[in-house]
Amino acid sequence: FFFAFPRYIMAPMLSENQVGRVVSKINAKFNVPFVSESSEGQMIKEAVDTLNSSMEPALRAIIPPDYVEIIKLCLDETISPNRKLPMISDILKKNLAEPLTEALNKEVEIPAVPEFMEEQFLKLAVDEIIDEGVEHTLQRFSDTEVTD
């Protein structure tokens, strides 16, 4: 089979194990008429390998670099979920904490709390909510408890 080379070739985002799982899942759902299952699997593997090398530049063309880094961290099987937690949380906080705190501060009034304290509370709450979301998401990929 022939596949065009991507314009930019970067390090693959998926490990060989991840590629194998993706290939198996696609192969179970995608059938090419009159092609044997083994040939079909090889064709899918070659296509996924090509996509894998093109994924990072394609993502960088459509989303901010920090979000590409989050995806790469999530896919990196060499880093434990407990090590990923602060790394991903820090990137999200850098991008979301301030604008989210400001937006919430315009919408939410906490009774009996002065405005300067309300902003401090919202910043703390946003940081903890981001940590909780990342922790919950990473827990899905781990056999051990993920905590900060």
PDB file of C-alpha atoms in Angstrom, residues 7-96:
ATOM      1  CA  ARG A   7       4.549  17.643   4.971  1.00  0.00           C
ATOM      2  CA  TYR A   8       5.998  17.683   8.469  1.00  0.00           C
ATOM      3  CA  ILE A   9       7.169  14.537  10.171  1.00  0.00           C
ATOM      4  CA  MET A  10       7.513  14.653  13.943  1.00  0.00           C
ATOM      5  CA  ALA A  11       7.969  12.065  16.632  1.00  0.00           C
ATOM      6  CA  PRO A  12       4.934   9.807  16.906  1.00  0.00           C
ATOM      7  CA  MET A  13       2.426  10.699  19.612  1.00  0.00           C
ATOM      8  CA  LEU A  14       1.194   7.132  20.130  1.00  0.00           C
ATOM      9  CA  SER A  15       3.364   4.309  21.441  1.00  0.00           C
ATOM     10  CA  GLU A  16       3.502   1.001  19.568  1.00  0.00           C
ATOM     11  CA  ASN A  17       1.060  -0.451  22.137  1.00  0.00           C
ATOM     12  CA  GLN A  18      -1.346   2.438  21.577  1.00  0.00           C
ATOM     13  CA  VAL A  19      -1.027   2.082  17.793  1.00  0.00           C
ATOM     14  CA  GLY A  20      -1.847  -1.615  18.140  1.00  0.00           C
ATOM     15  CA  ARG A  21      -4.984  -0.861  20.156  1.00  0.00           C
ATOM     16  CA  VAL A  22      -6.106   1.817  17.683  1.00  0.00           C
ATOM     17  CA  VAL A  23      -5.492  -0.524  14.732  1.00  0.00           C
ATOM     18  CA  SER A  24      -7.486  -3.316  16.411  1.00  0.00           C
ATOM     19  CA  LYS A  25     -10.399  -0.993  17.162  1.00  0.00           C
ATOM     20  CA  ILE A  26     -10.474   0.408  13.630  1.00  0.00           C
ATOM     21  CA  ASN A  27     -10.126  -3.047  12.097  1.00  0.00           C
ATOM     22  CA  ALA A  28     -13.131  -4.267  14.095  1.00  0.00           C
ATOM     23  CA  LYS A  29     -15.268  -1.431  12.701  1.00  0.00           C
ATOM     24  CA  PHE A  30     -13.874  -0.882   9.189  1.00  0.00           C
ATOM     25  CA  ASN A  31     -14.046  -3.438   6.394  1.00  0.00           C
ATOM     26  CA  VAL A  32     -12.669  -3.132   2.886  1.00  0.00           C
ATOM     27  CA  PRO A  33     -14.579  -5.417   0.506  1.00  0.00           C
ATOM     28  CA  PHE A  34     -12.616  -8.246  -1.082  1.00  0.00           C
ATOM     29  CA  VAL A  35      -9.544  -7.657   1.117  1.00  0.00           C
ATOM     30  CA  SER A  36      -8.435 -10.290   3.593  1.00  0.00           C
ATOM     31  CA  GLU A  37      -8.523  -9.433   7.281  1.00  0.00           C
ATOM     32  CA  SER A  38      -4.724  -9.649   7.574  1.00  0.00           C
ATOM     33  CA  SER A  39      -4.179  -7.389   4.533  1.00  0.00           C
ATOM     34  CA  GLU A  40      -6.777  -5.018   5.885  1.00  0.00           C
ATOM     35  CA  GLY A  41      -5.008  -4.967   9.259  1.00  0.00           C
ATOM     36  CA  GLN A  42      -1.667  -4.204   7.591  1.00  0.00           C
ATOM     37  CA  MET A  43      -3.243  -1.417   5.533  1.00  0.00           C
ATOM     38  CA  ILE A  44      -4.807   0.097   8.649  1.00  0.00           C
ATOM     39  CA  LYS A  45      -1.505  -0.197  10.546  1.00  0.00           C
ATOM     40  CA  GLU A  46       0.370   1.654   7.800  1.00  0.00           C
ATOM     41  CA  ALA A  47      -2.286   4.370   7.732  1.00  0.00           C
ATOM     42  CA  VAL A  48      -2.273   4.770  11.515  1.00  0.00           C
ATOM     43  CA  ASP A  49       1.543   4.930  11.528  1.00  0.00           C
ATOM     44  CA  THR A  50       1.384   7.730   8.933  1.00  0.00           C
ATOM     45  CA  LEU A  51      -1.300   9.570  10.906  1.00  0.00           C
ATOM     46  CA  ASN A  52       0.687   9.118  14.102  1.00  0.00           C
ATOM     47  CA  SER A  53       3.673  11.000  12.661  1.00  0.00           C
ATOM     48  CA  SER A  54       1.392  13.755  11.320  1.00  0.00           C
ATOM     49  CA  MET A  55      -0.722  14.179  14.444  1.00  0.00           C
ATOM     50  CA  GLU A  56       1.390  16.723  16.326  1.00  0.00           C
ATOM     51  CA  PRO A  57       1.811  19.227  13.462  1.00  0.00           C
ATOM     52  CA  ALA A  58      -1.875  18.878  12.598  1.00  0.00           C
ATOM     53  CA  LEU A  59      -2.869  19.554  16.206  1.00  0.00           C
ATOM     54  CA  ARG A  60      -0.479  22.514  16.401  1.00  0.00           C
ATOM     55  CA  ALA A  61      -2.239  23.981  13.354  1.00  0.00           C
ATOM     56  CA  ILE A  62      -5.640  23.961  15.088  1.00  0.00           C
ATOM     57  CA  ILE A  63      -5.103  24.316  18.856  1.00  0.00           C
ATOM     58  CA  PRO A  64      -2.758  26.259  21.146  1.00  0.00           C
ATOM     59  CA  PRO A  65       0.616  24.595  21.854  1.00  0.00           C
ATOM     60  CA  ASP A  66      -0.208  24.121  25.546  1.00  0.00           C
ATOM     61  CA  TYR A  67      -3.177  21.928  24.638  1.00  0.00           C
ATOM     62  CA  VAL A  68      -0.966  19.846  22.343  1.00  0.00           C
ATOM     63  CA  GLU A  69       1.342  19.341  25.327  1.00  0.00           C
ATOM     64  CA  ILE A  70      -1.598  18.147  27.440  1.00  0.00           C
ATOM     65  CA  ILE A  71      -2.541  15.580  24.789  1.00  0.00           C
ATOM     66  CA  LYS A  72       1.076  14.418  24.567  1.00  0.00           C
ATOM     67  CA  LEU A  73       1.270  14.086  28.358  1.00  0.00           C
ATOM     68  CA  CYS A  74      -1.953  12.080  28.432  1.00  0.00           C
ATOM     69  CA  LEU A  75      -0.590   9.704  25.796  1.00  0.00           C
ATOM     70  CA  ASP A  76       2.875   9.344  27.323  1.00  0.00           C
ATOM     71  CA  GLU A  77       3.019   5.873  28.865  1.00  0.00           C
ATOM     72  CA  THR A  78       6.444   6.548  30.410  1.00  0.00           C
ATOM     73  CA  ILE A  79       5.082   9.102  32.892  1.00  0.00           C
ATOM     74  CA  SER A  80       2.954   7.906  35.803  1.00  0.00           C
ATOM     75  CA  PRO A  81      -0.505   9.457  36.269  1.00  0.00           C
ATOM     76  CA  ASN A  82       0.632  10.903  39.604  1.00  0.00           C
ATOM     77  CA  ARG A  83       3.481  12.739  37.837  1.00  0.00           C
ATOM     78  CA  LYS A  84       1.167  13.865  35.024  1.00  0.00           C
ATOM     79  CA  LEU A  85      -1.380  15.371  37.417  1.00  0.00           C
ATOM     80  CA  PRO A  86       0.558  18.523  38.417  1.00  0.00           C
ATOM     81  CA  MET A  87       1.984  18.944  34.904  1.00  0.00           C
ATOM     82  CA  ILE A  88      -1.430  18.922  33.224  1.00  0.00           C
ATOM     83  CA  SER A  89      -3.065  20.943  36.007  1.00  0.00           C
ATOM     84  CA  ASP A  90      -0.378  23.629  35.729  1.00  0.00           C
ATOM     85  CA  ILE A  91      -0.928  23.984  31.968  1.00  0.00           C
ATOM     86  CA  LEU A  92      -4.698  24.206  32.404  1.00  0.00           C
ATOM     87  CA  LYS A  93      -4.403  26.695  35.245  1.00  0.00           C
ATOM     88  CA  LYS A  94      -2.018  28.836  33.196  1.00  0.00           C
ATOM     89  CA  ASN A  95      -4.610  29.008  30.403  1.00  0.00           C
ATOM     90  CA  LEU A  96      -7.923  28.882  32.261  1.00  0.00           C
TER      91      LEU A  96
END
